[in-house]
PDB file of C-alpha atoms in Angstrom:
ATOM      1  CA  MET A  17     -75.881 -88.453 112.424  1.00 95.00           C
ATOM      2  CA  ARG A  18     -78.787 -90.482 110.837  1.00 96.00           C
ATOM      3  CA  ARG A  19     -81.294 -92.270 113.052  1.00 97.00           C
ATOM      4  CA  SER A  20     -80.998 -95.295 110.876  1.00 98.00           C
ATOM      5  CA  GLU A  21     -77.178 -95.483 111.767  1.00 97.00           C
ATOM      6  CA  ILE A  22     -77.886 -95.170 115.478  1.00 98.00           C
ATOM      7  CA  ASN A  23     -80.604 -98.030 115.322  1.00 98.00           C
ATOM      8  CA  THR A  24     -78.133-100.179 113.339  1.00 98.00           C
ATOM      9  CA  ALA A  25     -75.139 -99.513 115.615  1.00 98.00           C
ATOM     10  CA  ILE A  26     -77.133-100.268 118.728  1.00 98.00           C
ATOM     11  CA  GLU A  27     -78.573-103.562 117.446  1.00 98.00           C
ATOM     12  CA  TYR A  28     -75.156-104.558 116.138  1.00 98.00           C
ATOM     13  CA  VAL A  29     -73.604-104.170 119.725  1.00 98.00           C
ATOM     14  CA  MET A  30     -76.727-105.913 121.170  1.00 98.00           C
ATOM     15  CA  ARG A  31     -76.062-108.953 119.032  1.00 98.00           C
ATOM     16  CA  ALA A  32     -72.255-108.945 119.509  1.00 98.00           C
ATOM     17  CA  CYS A  33     -72.798-108.759 123.467  1.00 97.00           C
ATOM     18  CA  ARG A  34     -75.322-111.740 123.195  1.00 97.00           C
ATOM     19  CA  ASP A  35     -73.667-114.023 120.664  1.00 97.00           C
ATOM     20  CA  GLU A  36     -69.971-113.278 120.725  1.00 96.00           C
ATOM     21  CA  PHE A  37     -69.008-111.760 124.114  1.00 97.00           C
ATOM     22  CA  ARG A  38     -71.803-113.379 126.228  1.00 97.00           C
ATOM     23  CA  LEU A  39     -72.359-109.942 128.022  1.00 97.00           C
ATOM     24  CA  PRO A  40     -75.612-109.666 129.632  1.00 97.00           C
ATOM     25  CA  LEU A  41     -77.241-106.085 129.545  1.00 98.00           C
ATOM     26  CA  PRO A  42     -79.629-104.566 132.003  1.00 98.00           C
ATOM     27  CA  PRO A  43     -83.432-104.588 131.184  1.00 97.00           C
ATOM     28  CA  PHE A  44     -83.324-100.743 130.425  1.00 97.00           C
ATOM     29  CA  ALA A  45     -80.896-101.410 127.520  1.00 98.00           C
ATOM     30  CA  TYR A  46     -83.881-102.939 125.613  1.00 97.00           C
ATOM     31  CA  LEU A  47     -86.693-100.352 126.193  1.00 97.00           C
ATOM     32  CA  THR A  48     -88.528 -99.112 123.244  1.00 97.00           C
ATOM     33  CA  PRO A  49     -89.249 -95.403 122.814  1.00 97.00           C
ATOM     34  CA  ASP A  50     -92.879 -95.993 123.734  1.00 96.00           C
ATOM     35  CA  GLU A  51     -91.716 -97.701 126.819  1.00 97.00           C
ATOM     36  CA  TRP A  52     -89.438 -94.771 127.766  1.00 97.00           C
ATOM     37  CA  LYS A  53     -92.508 -92.394 127.492  1.00 96.00           C
ATOM     38  CA  GLY A  54     -94.258 -94.515 130.234  1.00 94.00           C
ATOM     39  CA  ILE A  55     -91.430 -94.984 132.749  1.00 95.00           C
ATOM     40  CA  GLY A  56     -91.825 -93.536 136.182  1.00 93.00           C
ATOM     41  CA  GLU A  57     -89.930 -91.579 138.778  1.00 94.00           C
ATOM     42  CA  ASP A  58     -88.096 -94.715 139.758  1.00 94.00           C
ATOM     43  CA  HIS A  59     -86.065 -94.449 136.642  1.00 96.00           C
ATOM     44  CA  ARG A  60     -84.923 -90.885 137.334  1.00 96.00           C
ATOM     45  CA  GLU A  61     -81.223 -91.957 138.139  1.00 97.00           C
ATOM     46  CA  ILE A  62     -80.945 -93.459 134.620  1.00 97.00           C
ATOM     47  CA  VAL A  63     -82.093 -90.084 133.034  1.00 97.00           C
ATOM     48  CA  ASP A  64     -80.272 -87.794 135.351  1.00 97.00           C
ATOM     49  CA  ASN A  65     -77.005 -89.582 135.041  1.00 97.00           C
ATOM     50  CA  MET A  66     -76.950 -90.363 131.436  1.00 95.00           C
ATOM     51  CA  LEU A  67     -77.070 -94.054 131.744  1.00 98.00           C
ATOM     52  CA  GLY A  68     -77.799 -96.136 128.630  1.00 98.00           C
ATOM     53  CA  TRP A  69     -76.851 -95.994 125.027  1.00 98.00           C
ATOM     54  CA  ASP A  70     -74.722 -93.430 123.377  1.00 97.00           C
ATOM     55  CA  VAL A  71     -73.709 -93.576 119.529  1.00 98.00           C
ATOM     56  CA  THR A  72     -71.466 -90.771 118.001  1.00 96.00           C
ATOM     57  CA  ASP A  73     -69.734 -90.321 114.651  1.00 95.00           C
ATOM     58  CA  PHE A  74     -67.980 -87.161 115.819  1.00 92.00           C
ATOM     59  CA  GLY A  75     -69.353 -85.506 112.734  1.00 89.00           C
ATOM     60  CA  GLY A  76     -67.749 -87.915 110.268  1.00 91.00           C
ATOM     61  CA  ASP A  77     -68.026 -91.450 108.870  1.00 94.00           C
ATOM     62  CA  PHE A  78     -69.203 -93.609 111.825  1.00 96.00           C
ATOM     63  CA  LYS A  79     -67.596 -96.718 110.675  1.00 95.00           C
ATOM     64  CA  LYS A  80     -64.214 -94.918 110.337  1.00 97.00           C
ATOM     65  CA  THR A  81     -64.434 -92.595 113.348  1.00 96.00           C
ATOM     66  CA  GLY A  82     -66.962 -93.384 115.896  1.00 96.00           C
ATOM     67  CA  LEU A  83     -68.010 -95.186 119.109  1.00 97.00           C
ATOM     68  CA  THR A  84     -71.030 -97.137 120.610  1.00 98.00           C
ATOM     69  CA  SER A  85     -71.251 -97.103 124.320  1.00 98.00           C
ATOM     70  CA  PHE A  86     -73.508 -98.165 127.084  1.00 98.00           C
ATOM     71  CA  VAL A  87     -73.297 -96.595 130.605  1.00 98.00           C
ATOM     72  CA  PHE A  88     -74.200 -99.040 133.284  1.00 98.00           C
ATOM     73  CA  ARG A  89     -73.617 -96.802 136.285  1.00 98.00           C
ATOM     74  CA  ASN A  90     -72.514 -93.166 136.803  1.00 98.00           C
ATOM     75  CA  GLY A  91     -72.697 -90.380 139.570  1.00 97.00           C
ATOM     76  CA  ASN A  92     -73.401 -86.907 138.723  1.00 97.00           C
ATOM     77  CA  VAL A  93     -70.904 -83.979 139.106  1.00 93.00           C
ATOM     78  CA  HIS A  94     -73.734 -81.568 139.128  1.00 94.00           C
ATOM     79  CA  LYS A  95     -75.865 -83.173 141.870  1.00 95.00           C
ATOM     80  CA  PRO A  96     -73.339 -84.881 144.178  1.00 95.00           C
ATOM     81  CA  GLU A  97     -75.692 -84.420 147.101  1.00 96.00           C
ATOM     82  CA  VAL A  98     -78.349 -86.443 145.333  1.00 96.00           C
ATOM     83  CA  TYR A  99     -76.188 -89.072 143.572  1.00 97.00           C
ATOM     84  CA  GLN A 100     -73.207 -89.853 145.659  1.00 95.00           C
ATOM     85  CA  LYS A 101     -71.429 -92.414 143.463  1.00 97.00           C
ATOM     86  CA  PRO A 102     -68.086 -91.053 142.639  1.00 97.00           C
ATOM     87  CA  TYR A 103     -67.602 -93.496 139.760  1.00 98.00           C
ATOM     88  CA  CYS A 104     -68.756 -94.590 136.232  1.00 98.00           C
ATOM     89  CA  GLU A 105     -68.699 -97.800 134.470  1.00 98.00           C
ATOM     90  CA  LYS A 106     -69.469 -98.164 130.635  1.00 98.00           C
ATOM     91  CA  LEU A 107     -69.091-100.476 127.787  1.00 98.00           C
ATOM     92  CA  LEU A 108     -67.046 -98.981 124.915  1.00 98.00           C
ATOM     93  CA  TYR A 109     -67.609-100.923 121.709  1.00 98.00           C
ATOM     94  CA  VAL A 110     -64.987-100.217 119.086  1.00 98.00           C
ATOM     95  CA  MET A 111     -65.534-101.994 115.518  1.00 98.00           C
ATOM     96  CA  ASP A 112     -62.731-103.286 113.727  1.00 98.00           C
ATOM     97  CA  SER A 113     -60.492-100.409 112.471  1.00 98.00           C
ATOM     98  CA  GLN A 114     -62.740 -97.882 114.231  1.00 98.00           C
ATOM     99  CA  ILE A 115     -60.880 -94.656 115.573  1.00 97.00           C
ATOM    100  CA  LEU A 116     -61.776 -92.575 118.555  1.00 96.00           C
ATOM    101  CA  PRO A 117     -60.350 -89.116 117.900  1.00 96.00           C
ATOM    102  CA  TYR A 118     -57.767 -87.260 120.034  1.00 96.00           C
ATOM    103  CA  HIS A 119     -59.215 -85.712 123.290  1.00 96.00           C
ATOM    104  CA  TYR A 120     -58.494 -85.302 126.812  1.00 97.00           C
ATOM    105  CA  HIS A 121     -60.618 -84.826 130.010  1.00 96.00           C
ATOM    106  CA  TRP A 122     -60.321 -81.843 132.255  1.00 95.00           C
ATOM    107  CA  ASN A 123     -61.332 -83.709 135.477  1.00 96.00           C
ATOM    108  CA  LYS A 124     -61.957 -87.412 134.858  1.00 97.00           C
ATOM    109  CA  MET A 125     -59.275 -90.150 135.479  1.00 98.00           C
ATOM    110  CA  GLU A 126     -60.252 -93.273 133.736  1.00 98.00           C
ATOM    111  CA  ASP A 127     -59.256 -96.932 133.243  1.00 98.00           C
ATOM    112  CA  ILE A 128     -59.730 -98.409 129.671  1.00 98.00           C
ATOM    113  CA  ILE A 129     -59.872-102.145 129.897  1.00 98.00           C
ATOM    114  CA  ASN A 130     -59.782-104.442 126.866  1.00 98.00           C
ATOM    115  CA  ARG A 131     -62.399-107.115 127.791  1.00 98.00           C
ATOM    116  CA  GLY A 132     -62.260-109.156 124.553  1.00 98.00           C
ATOM    117  CA  GLY A 133     -61.913-109.247 120.902  1.00 98.00           C
ATOM    118  CA  GLY A 134     -58.998-107.711 118.884  1.00 98.00           C
ATOM    119  CA  ARG A 135     -56.284-105.480 120.235  1.00 98.00           C
ATOM    120  CA  LEU A 136     -56.661-101.773 120.980  1.00 98.00           C
ATOM    121  CA  SER A 137     -53.818 -99.367 120.107  1.00 98.00           C
ATOM    122  CA  LEU A 138     -53.755 -96.054 121.925  1.00 98.00           C
ATOM    123  CA  THR A 139     -51.519 -93.085 121.174  1.00 98.00           C
ATOM    124  CA  LEU A 140     -50.812 -90.568 123.812  1.00 98.00           C
ATOM    125  CA  TYR A 141     -49.627 -86.895 124.416  1.00 98.00           C
ATOM    126  CA  GLN A 142     -49.711 -84.681 127.262  1.00 98.00           C
ATOM    127  CA  ALA A 143     -51.644 -81.539 126.763  1.00 97.00           C
ATOM    128  CA  ALA A 144     -49.606 -78.373 126.589  1.00 97.00           C
ATOM    129  CA  ASP A 145     -50.481 -75.142 128.164  1.00 93.00           C
ATOM    130  CA  ASP A 146     -51.793 -73.600 124.848  1.00 93.00           C
ATOM    131  CA  ASP A 147     -53.982 -76.897 124.625  1.00 92.00           C
ATOM    132  CA  GLY A 148     -52.070 -78.363 121.912  1.00 94.00           C
ATOM    133  CA  PHE A 149     -49.690 -81.462 122.092  1.00 97.00           C
ATOM    134  CA  SER A 150     -46.902 -81.163 124.592  1.00 97.00           C
ATOM    135  CA  ASN A 151     -43.353 -82.649 123.690  1.00 97.00           C
ATOM    136  CA  GLU A 152     -43.003 -84.003 127.179  1.00 98.00           C
ATOM    137  CA  ASP A 153     -43.151 -87.668 127.978  1.00 98.00           C
ATOM    138  CA  VAL A 154     -46.394 -89.212 129.105  1.00 98.00           C
ATOM    139  CA  THR A 155     -46.711 -91.298 132.212  1.00 97.00           C
ATOM    140  CA  ILE A 156     -49.502 -93.724 132.659  1.00 97.00           C
ATOM    141  CA  ASP A 157     -50.399 -97.007 134.426  1.00 98.00           C
ATOM    142  CA  VAL A 158     -50.597-100.290 132.486  1.00 98.00           C
ATOM    143  CA  ASP A 159     -52.274-103.080 134.619  1.00 97.00           C
ATOM    144  CA  GLY A 160     -51.016-101.294 137.763  1.00 94.00           C
ATOM    145  CA  ARG A 161     -47.440-100.847 136.336  1.00 97.00           C
ATOM    146  CA  ASN A 162     -46.078 -97.406 135.918  1.00 96.00           C
ATOM    147  CA  VAL A 163     -45.030 -96.820 132.405  1.00 97.00           C
ATOM    148  CA  THR A 164     -43.655 -93.687 130.535  1.00 97.00           C
ATOM    149  CA  VAL A 165     -43.851 -93.258 126.731  1.00 98.00           C
ATOM    150  CA  PRO A 166     -42.481 -90.404 124.604  1.00 98.00           C
ATOM    151  CA  ALA A 167     -44.952 -87.895 123.153  1.00 98.00           C
ATOM    152  CA  GLY A 168     -46.870 -89.601 120.475  1.00 98.00           C
ATOM    153  CA  GLY A 169     -45.916 -92.932 121.887  1.00 98.00           C
ATOM    154  CA  SER A 170     -48.334 -95.855 121.707  1.00 97.00           C
ATOM    155  CA  ILE A 171     -49.687 -98.650 124.126  1.00 98.00           C
ATOM    156  CA  VAL A 172     -51.308-101.704 122.532  1.00 98.00           C
ATOM    157  CA  LEU A 173     -53.829-103.388 124.801  1.00 98.00           C
ATOM    158  CA  SER A 174     -54.482-107.230 124.176  1.00 98.00           C
ATOM    159  CA  PRO A 175     -57.631-108.735 125.739  1.00 98.00           C
ATOM    160  CA  GLY A 176     -57.443-108.611 129.568  1.00 98.00           C
ATOM    161  CA  GLU A 177     -55.106-105.578 129.603  1.00 98.00           C
ATOM    162  CA  SER A 178     -55.855-102.118 130.803  1.00 98.00           C
ATOM    163  CA  ILE A 179     -54.534 -98.619 130.992  1.00 98.00           C
ATOM    164  CA  THR A 180     -55.042 -95.714 133.401  1.00 98.00           C
ATOM    165  CA  LEU A 181     -55.484 -92.249 131.823  1.00 98.00           C
ATOM    166  CA  ARG A 182     -55.210 -89.047 133.862  1.00 97.00           C
ATOM    167  CA  PRO A 183     -56.691 -85.536 133.309  1.00 97.00           C
ATOM    168  CA  HIS A 184     -55.060 -83.464 130.586  1.00 97.00           C
ATOM    169  CA  GLN A 185     -53.641 -86.640 128.751  1.00 98.00           C
ATOM    170  CA  TYR A 186     -54.561 -86.563 125.033  1.00 98.00           C
ATOM    171  CA  HIS A 187     -55.485 -89.991 123.706  1.00 98.00           C
ATOM    172  CA  THR A 188     -56.804 -91.547 120.617  1.00 97.00           C
ATOM    173  CA  TRP A 189     -57.357 -95.278 119.805  1.00 98.00           C
ATOM    174  CA  GLN A 190     -58.093 -97.565 116.901  1.00 98.00           C
ATOM    175  CA  ALA A 191     -59.114-101.228 117.024  1.00 98.00           C
ATOM    176  CA  ILE A 192     -56.166-102.819 115.120  1.00 98.00           C
ATOM    177  CA  PRO A 193     -57.425-103.469 111.517  1.00 98.00           C
ATOM    178  CA  GLY A 194     -58.160-106.981 110.679  1.00 98.00           C
ATOM    179  CA  GLU A 195     -58.135-108.206 114.236  1.00 98.00           C
ATOM    180  CA  GLY A 196     -61.993-107.817 114.891  1.00 98.00           C
ATOM    181  CA  ASP A 197     -64.082-105.627 117.078  1.00 98.00           C
ATOM    182  CA  VAL A 198     -62.938-104.757 120.631  1.00 98.00           C
ATOM    183  CA  MET A 199     -65.191-104.888 123.764  1.00 98.00           C
ATOM    184  CA  ALA A 200     -63.547-102.281 126.041  1.00 98.00           C
ATOM    185  CA  PHE A 201     -64.705-101.134 129.322  1.00 98.00           C
ATOM    186  CA  GLU A 202     -64.300 -97.774 131.178  1.00 98.00           C
ATOM    187  CA  VAL A 203     -64.051 -97.639 134.886  1.00 98.00           C
ATOM    188  CA  SER A 204     -63.651 -93.992 135.955  1.00 98.00           C
ATOM    189  CA  LYS A 205     -64.584 -90.941 138.019  1.00 97.00           C
ATOM    190  CA  CYS A 206     -67.935 -89.539 137.303  1.00 96.00           C
ATOM    191  CA  ASN A 207     -68.540 -89.062 133.719  1.00 93.00           C
ATOM    192  CA  ASP A 208     -70.056 -85.916 132.063  1.00 93.00           C
ATOM    193  CA  ASP A 209     -69.991 -86.033 128.231  1.00 88.00           C
ATOM    194  CA  PHE A 210     -71.512 -82.490 127.965  1.00 88.00           C
ATOM    195  CA  THR A 211     -68.823 -80.693 129.888  1.00 90.00           C
ATOM    196  CA  ASP A 212     -65.511 -82.799 130.394  1.00 94.00           C
ATOM    197  CA  ASN A 213     -64.399 -83.650 126.923  1.00 92.00           C
ATOM    198  CA  ASN A 214     -61.824 -81.604 124.943  1.00 92.00           C
ATOM    199  CA  PHE A 215     -61.670 -82.984 121.230  1.00 93.00           C
ATOM    200  CA  ILE A 216     -59.328 -81.863 118.525  1.00 87.00           C
ATOM    201  CA  ASP A 217     -60.510 -81.287 114.930  1.00 81.00           C
ATOM    202  CA  VAL A 218     -63.923 -83.194 115.149  1.00 81.00           C
ATOM    203  CA  GLY A 219     -67.474 -82.292 115.030  1.00 76.00           C
ATOM    204  CA  ASP A 220     -69.983 -82.521 117.933  1.00 80.00           C
ATOM    205  CA  ARG A 221     -69.284 -85.250 120.496  1.00 85.00           C
ATOM    206  CA  ILE A 222     -73.095 -85.530 120.864  1.00 87.00           C
ATOM    207  CA  PRO A 223     -74.385 -85.171 117.319  1.00 87.00           C
ATOM    208  CA  GLY A 224     -77.508 -83.866 116.002  1.00 90.00           C
ATOM    209  CA  VAL A 225     -79.751 -86.524 114.584  1.00 94.00           C
ATOM    210  CA  GLU A 226     -81.442 -86.693 111.221  1.00 95.00           C
ATOM    211  CA  GLU A 227     -84.632 -88.581 111.596  1.00 97.00           C
ATOM    212  CA  ASP A 228     -84.581 -90.624 108.556  1.00 97.00           C
ATOM    213  CA  GLU A 229     -86.462 -93.463 110.259  1.00 97.00           C
ATOM    214  CA  PRO A 230     -88.355 -93.934 113.641  1.00 97.00           C
ATOM    215  CA  ALA A 231     -85.988 -94.580 116.662  1.00 97.00           C
ATOM    216  CA  ARG A 232     -86.047 -98.308 117.893  1.00 98.00           C
ATOM    217  CA  HIS A 233     -83.669 -97.477 120.759  1.00 97.00           C
ATOM    218  CA  LEU A 234     -82.959 -94.357 122.565  1.00 97.00           C
ATOM    219  CA  VAL A 235     -79.551 -92.767 123.301  1.00 97.00           C
ATOM    220  CA  TYR A 236     -79.280 -90.703 126.445  1.00 95.00           C
ATOM    221  CA  ALA A 237     -79.596 -87.426 124.457  1.00 94.00           C
ATOM    222  CA  ASP A 238     -83.071 -88.517 123.448  1.00 96.00           C
ATOM    223  CA  TYR A 239     -84.416 -88.770 127.062  1.00 96.00           C
ATOM    224  CA  LYS A 240     -85.552 -85.142 127.222  1.00 95.00           C
ATOM    225  CA  HIS A 241     -87.749 -85.761 124.217  1.00 95.00           C
ATOM    226  CA  TYR A 242     -89.481 -88.774 125.699  1.00 95.00           C
ATOM    227  CA  VAL A 243     -89.426 -88.799 129.540  1.00 95.00           C
ATOM    228  CA  THR A 244     -92.000 -86.728 130.986  1.00 89.00           C
ATOM    229  CA  PHE A 245     -91.761 -87.121 134.810  1.00 87.00           C
TER     230      PHE A 245
END
């Protein structure tokens, strides 16, 4: 993914949070690369727990298949004795018509909440023993109400609505075309994007970066190149 695409995506979401959704972001959302180089030990939790920006195109066309997210808080499945938070909260910004590819999580249970904008359509399958799509029904919770849909069935979330997804439940979503961007939130168990995602037929979840212009904002995969404590 090109650095220019990452810069543009982050700044697009910053403006949307400020102007359309009135969502304040924490100070570290606005740190420049030079400021990241100078941060101290007091920022270690941000770095260790992958807080901050993440932009991915899943190896394809970002505007068609992609996601911009911001992780506000997270525990750490690898260092639970150090970081005792058992939960994660993140912004999942889905542009009009943008798709998140099919995937499931081995360990994470998550709530996806439509906080505003257009509607978000999710399609669901249970994972089969061979890691493909099962033909069995899928049972989820929609705003605390137990719901069962057939394999490949869909749930549409209007603003204010939410869904609870369990481990081994394949899901894809799309911001319904023509209805605008969707500001979704995830509230979940601890998140680890390096070890707990099983995607089908896509490129890298955390893409390599083509440095076609200087970074103006870092994604959490950049921290190891900038932070020196």
